[in-house]
Amino acid sequence: QVQLVESGGGSVQPGGSLRLSCAAMRGFALDFYEVAWFRQAPGKEREGVSCLTTRTGETHYADSVKGRFTISRNGVRNTLYLQMNNLKPEDSAIYYCAAKLLATDGSLIPEEYDYWGQGTQVTVSL
């Protein structure tokens, strides 16, 4: 049963912006989960992009996206977002949202996450 559904991917030129959304299905309250965004490019391993903790609301980012990406959560809409600015060709990948029940200080390790969306493609090129 699908619990998380991503949207917002697409094709943009370098320097452009996209906002990804991850909607949680009814009965899956994102506020109770630690959430994160991951991405996977062809031939590469899945890598953590950003996470948001439940205990403190802290955010963490991969060095490659710091200052360009922003993770946020809307509890009323039960939706996770990833605002991506100043996109670069190396940001091209399938982006996945993920959630886990175990609260930590923030993790970008994909094996620790219990629930995943189906992914949305982001392509950055001229």
Coordinates of N, CA and C in Angstrom, one line a residue:
Q1 N 0.8 -1.2 0.0 CA 0.0 0.0 0.0 C 0.9 1.2 0.0
V2 N 0.6 2.1 -0.9 CA 1.4 3.3 -1.1 C 1.1 4.3 0.0
Q3 N 2.1 4.8 0.7 CA 1.9 5.7 1.8 C 2.3 7.1 1.5
L4 N 3.3 7.2 0.6 CA 3.9 8.5 0.3 C 3.9 8.6 -1.2
V5 N 3.5 9.8 -1.7 CA 3.5 10.1 -3.1 C 4.2 11.4 -3.5
E6 N 5.3 11.2 -4.3 CA 6.0 12.4 -4.6 C 5.4 13.1 -5.9
S7 N 5.7 14.4 -6.1 CA 5.3 15.1 -7.3 C 6.2 16.3 -7.4
G8 N 6.2 17.0 -8.5 CA 6.9 18.2 -8.7 C 8.2 18.1 -9.5
G9 N 8.6 16.9 -9.9 CA 9.8 16.8 -10.7 C 9.6 17.3 -12.1
G10 N 10.7 17.4 -12.8 CA 10.6 17.9 -14.2 C 11.9 18.2 -14.7
S11 N 11.9 18.9 -15.8 CA 13.2 19.3 -16.5 C 13.4 20.8 -16.4
V12 N 14.5 21.2 -16.0 CA 14.8 22.6 -15.9 C 16.3 22.9 -16.4
Q13 N 16.5 24.1 -16.7 CA 17.9 24.5 -17.1 C 18.7 24.8 -15.8
P14 N 20.0 24.7 -16.0 CA 20.9 25.0 -14.8 C 20.6 26.4 -14.3
G15 N 20.6 26.5 -13.0 CA 20.2 27.7 -12.3 C 18.7 27.9 -12.0
G16 N 18.0 26.9 -12.5 CA 16.5 27.0 -12.3 C 16.1 26.4 -10.9
S17 N 14.8 26.4 -10.7 CA 14.3 25.9 -9.4 C 13.1 24.9 -9.6
L18 N 13.0 24.1 -8.6 CA 11.9 23.1 -8.6 C 11.5 23.0 -7.1
R19 N 10.2 22.7 -6.9 CA 9.8 22.3 -5.5 C 9.1 20.9 -5.6
L20 N 9.7 20.0 -4.9 CA 9.2 18.7 -4.8 C 8.2 18.6 -3.6
S21 N 7.2 17.8 -3.8 CA 6.2 17.5 -2.7 C 6.1 16.0 -2.5
C22 N 5.8 15.7 -1.3 CA 5.6 14.3 -0.9 C 4.4 14.3 0.0
A23 N 3.3 13.8 -0.6 CA 2.0 13.8 0.2 C 1.9 12.4 0.9
A24 N 1.5 12.5 2.1 CA 1.3 11.3 2.9 C -0.2 10.9 2.8
M25 N -0.5 9.7 2.7 CA -1.9 9.2 2.6 C -2.6 9.4 3.9
R26 N -3.9 9.4 3.9 CA -4.6 9.5 5.1 C -4.3 8.4 6.1
G27 N -4.1 8.7 7.3 CA -3.8 7.6 8.3 C -2.3 7.5 8.5
F28 N -1.5 8.2 7.7 CA 0.0 8.2 7.8 C 0.3 9.7 8.1
A29 N 0.4 9.9 9.4 CA 0.7 11.3 9.9 C 2.2 11.6 9.9
L30 N 2.6 12.4 8.9 CA 4.0 12.7 8.8 C 4.7 13.3 10.0
D31 N 3.9 14.0 10.8 CA 4.5 14.7 12.0 C 5.1 13.7 13.0
F32 N 4.7 12.4 12.9 CA 5.2 11.5 13.8 C 6.4 10.7 13.3
Y33 N 6.9 11.1 12.1 CA 8.0 10.4 11.5 C 9.1 11.3 11.2
E34 N 10.3 10.8 11.3 CA 11.4 11.5 10.8 C 11.4 11.3 9.2
V35 N 11.6 12.4 8.5 CA 11.5 12.3 7.1 C 12.7 12.8 6.4
A36 N 12.8 12.4 5.1 CA 14.1 12.7 4.4 C 13.8 12.7 2.9
W37 N 14.7 13.3 2.2 CA 14.7 13.2 0.7 C 16.0 12.5 0.4
F38 N 15.9 11.6 -0.6 CA 17.1 10.9 -1.1 C 17.0 11.1 -2.7
R39 N 18.1 10.7 -3.3 CA 18.1 10.8 -4.8 C 19.0 9.7 -5.3
Q40 N 18.8 9.3 -6.5 CA 19.6 8.2 -7.1 C 19.7 8.5 -8.6
A41 N 20.9 8.7 -9.0 CA 21.2 8.9 -10.4 C 21.6 7.6 -11.1
P42 N 21.5 7.5 -12.4 CA 21.8 6.2 -13.1 C 23.2 5.7 -12.8
G43 N 23.3 4.5 -12.4 CA 24.6 3.9 -12.1 C 25.2 4.3 -10.8
K44 N 24.5 5.0 -10.0 CA 25.0 5.5 -8.7 C 24.1 4.9 -7.5
E45 N 24.7 4.9 -6.4 CA 24.0 4.5 -5.2 C 23.0 5.6 -4.7
R46 N 22.0 5.2 -4.0 CA 21.0 6.2 -3.5 C 21.8 7.0 -2.4
E47 N 21.6 8.3 -2.5 CA 22.3 9.2 -1.5 C 21.3 10.1 -0.8
G48 N 21.6 10.4 0.4 CA 20.8 11.3 1.2 C 21.0 12.7 0.8
V49 N 19.9 13.4 0.7 CA 19.9 14.8 0.3 C 19.6 15.7 1.5
S50 N 18.6 15.4 2.2 CA 18.2 16.2 3.4 C 17.3 15.5 4.3
C51 N 17.3 15.8 5.6 CA 16.4 15.1 6.5 C 15.9 16.2 7.5
L52 N 14.8 15.8 8.2 CA 14.1 16.7 9.1 C 13.7 15.8 10.3
T53 N 14.2 16.2 11.5 CA 14.0 15.4 12.7 C 12.6 15.7 13.3
T54 N 12.1 14.7 14.1 CA 10.8 14.9 14.8 C 11.0 15.5 16.1
R55 N 12.1 15.2 16.8 CA 12.3 15.6 18.2 C 12.5 17.1 18.3
T56 N 13.4 17.6 17.4 CA 13.8 19.0 17.5 C 13.4 19.9 16.3
G57 N 13.0 19.2 15.2 CA 12.8 19.9 14.0 C 14.0 20.4 13.2
E58 N 15.1 19.8 13.6 CA 16.4 20.2 13.0 C 16.4 19.6 11.6
T59 N 17.1 20.4 10.7 CA 17.3 19.9 9.3 C 18.8 19.7 9.1
H60 N 19.0 18.7 8.2 CA 20.4 18.4 7.8 C 20.4 18.3 6.3
Y61 N 21.6 18.6 5.7 CA 21.7 18.6 4.3 C 23.1 18.0 3.9
A62 N 23.0 17.3 2.8 CA 24.3 16.9 2.2 C 25.1 18.1 1.8
D63 N 26.4 18.0 1.8 CA 27.3 19.1 1.5 C 27.0 19.6 0.1
S64 N 26.6 18.7 -0.8 CA 26.5 19.1 -2.2 C 25.2 20.0 -2.4
V65 N 24.3 20.1 -1.5 CA 23.1 20.8 -1.7 C 22.9 22.0 -0.7
K66 N 23.8 22.1 0.3 CA 23.7 23.1 1.3 C 23.7 24.5 0.7
G67 N 22.7 25.3 1.2 CA 22.6 26.6 0.7 C 21.7 26.7 -0.6
R68 N 21.4 25.6 -1.1 CA 20.6 25.6 -2.4 C 19.2 24.9 -2.1
F69 N 19.2 23.9 -1.3 CA 17.9 23.1 -1.1 C 17.4 23.4 0.3
T70 N 16.1 23.4 0.5 CA 15.4 23.6 1.8 C 14.4 22.5 1.9
I71 N 14.4 21.8 3.1 CA 13.4 20.8 3.4 C 12.4 21.4 4.4
S72 N 11.1 21.1 4.2 CA 10.1 21.6 5.1 C 9.0 20.7 5.1
R73 N 8.1 20.9 6.2 CA 7.0 20.0 6.3 C 5.8 20.8 6.7
N74 N 4.6 20.5 6.1 CA 3.4 21.2 6.4 C 2.5 20.1 7.1
G75 N 2.3 20.3 8.4 CA 1.5 19.3 9.2 C 0.1 19.3 8.8
V76 N -0.5 20.5 8.5 CA -1.9 20.5 8.1 C -2.2 19.8 6.8
R77 N -1.3 20.0 5.9 CA -1.4 19.3 4.6 C -0.8 17.9 4.5
N78 N -0.1 17.6 5.7 CA 0.5 16.3 5.8 C 1.4 16.0 4.6
T79 N 2.2 17.0 4.3 CA 3.1 17.0 3.1 C 4.5 17.5 3.4
L80 N 5.5 16.8 2.8 CA 6.9 17.1 2.9 C 7.3 17.8 1.6
Y81 N 8.2 18.8 1.7 CA 8.6 19.6 0.6 C 10.1 19.6 0.5
L82 N 10.6 19.8 -0.7 CA 12.0 20.0 -1.0 C 12.1 21.1 -2.0
Q83 N 12.5 22.3 -1.5 CA 12.7 23.5 -2.4 C 14.1 23.4 -2.9
M84 N 14.3 23.4 -4.2 CA 15.6 23.2 -4.9 C 15.8 24.4 -5.7
N85 N 16.8 25.2 -5.4 CA 17.2 26.4 -6.1 C 18.6 26.2 -6.7
N86 N 18.9 27.1 -7.7 CA 20.2 27.0 -8.4 C 20.6 25.6 -8.7
L87 N 19.7 25.0 -9.4 CA 20.0 23.6 -9.8 C 21.1 23.4 -10.7
K88 N 21.8 22.3 -10.6 CA 23.0 22.0 -11.4 C 22.8 20.7 -12.1
P89 N 23.5 20.5 -13.2 CA 23.3 19.2 -13.9 C 23.5 18.0 -13.0
E90 N 24.4 18.1 -12.1 CA 24.7 16.9 -11.2 C 23.6 16.7 -10.2
D91 N 22.6 17.5 -10.1 CA 21.4 17.3 -9.3 C 20.4 16.4 -10.0
S92 N 20.6 16.1 -11.3 CA 19.7 15.2 -12.0 C 19.7 13.8 -11.4
A93 N 18.5 13.3 -11.1 CA 18.3 12.0 -10.4 C 16.8 11.8 -10.2
I94 N 16.5 10.6 -9.8 CA 15.2 10.3 -9.3 C 15.2 10.7 -7.8
Y95 N 14.3 11.5 -7.4 CA 14.2 11.9 -6.0 C 13.1 11.1 -5.2
Y96 N 13.4 10.7 -4.1 CA 12.5 9.9 -3.3 C 12.3 10.5 -1.9
C97 N 11.1 10.5 -1.4 CA 10.9 10.9 0.0 C 10.8 9.6 0.8
A98 N 11.2 9.7 2.1 CA 11.2 8.5 2.9 C 10.8 9.0 4.4
A99 N 10.4 8.0 5.1 CA 10.0 8.3 6.5 C 10.3 7.1 7.4
K100 N 10.6 7.4 8.7 CA 10.9 6.3 9.6 C 10.4 6.7 11.0
L101 N 10.0 5.7 11.8 CA 9.4 6.0 13.1 C 10.4 6.3 14.1
L102 N 11.6 5.6 14.0 CA 12.6 5.8 15.1 C 13.2 7.2 15.0
A103 N 13.0 7.9 16.1 CA 13.5 9.3 16.2 C 15.0 9.3 16.5
T104 N 15.7 10.0 15.7 CA 17.2 10.2 15.9 C 17.6 11.6 15.8
D105 N 18.8 11.9 15.8 CA 19.3 13.3 15.6 C 19.4 13.6 14.1
G106 N 18.8 12.8 13.3 CA 18.9 13.1 11.8 C 19.7 12.1 11.1
S107 N 19.2 11.4 10.1 CA 20.0 10.4 9.4 C 19.7 10.5 7.9
L108 N 20.8 10.4 7.2 CA 20.8 10.3 5.7 C 21.2 8.9 5.2
I109 N 20.9 7.9 6.1 CA 21.3 6.5 5.7 C 20.0 5.9 5.2
P110 N 19.9 5.5 4.0 CA 18.6 5.0 3.4 C 18.2 3.7 4.1
E111 N 19.1 2.9 4.6 CA 18.7 1.6 5.2 C 17.9 1.8 6.4
E112 N 17.9 3.0 7.0 CA 17.2 3.3 8.3 C 15.8 3.7 8.1
Y113 N 15.4 3.9 6.8 CA 14.0 4.4 6.6 C 13.1 3.2 6.2
D114 N 11.9 3.4 6.7 CA 10.9 2.3 6.6 C 9.9 2.5 5.4
Y115 N 9.6 3.7 5.1 CA 8.6 3.9 4.1 C 9.2 4.8 3.0
W116 N 8.8 4.5 1.8 CA 9.4 5.2 0.6 C 8.3 5.6 -0.4
G117 N 8.5 6.7 -1.1 CA 7.6 7.0 -2.2 C 8.1 6.3 -3.4
Q118 N 7.4 6.6 -4.5 CA 7.8 5.9 -5.8 C 8.8 6.7 -6.6
G119 N 9.1 7.9 -6.2 CA 10.1 8.7 -6.8 C 9.6 9.6 -7.9
T120 N 10.3 10.7 -8.1 CA 10.0 11.7 -9.1 C 11.3 12.1 -9.8
Q121 N 11.3 12.2 -11.1 CA 12.5 12.5 -11.9 C 12.8 14.0 -12.0
V122 N 14.0 14.3 -11.7 CA 14.5 15.7 -11.9 C 15.6 15.7 -12.9
T123 N 15.5 16.5 -13.9 CA 16.5 16.6 -14.9 C 17.0 18.0 -15.1
V124 N 18.3 18.3 -15.0 CA 18.8 19.6 -15.1 C 19.8 19.6 -16.3
S125 N 19.4 20.3 -17.3 CA 20.2 20.4 -18.5 C 19.9 21.6 -19.4
L126 N 20.8 21.9 -20.3 CA 20.6 23.1 -21.2 C 19.5 22.7 -22.2

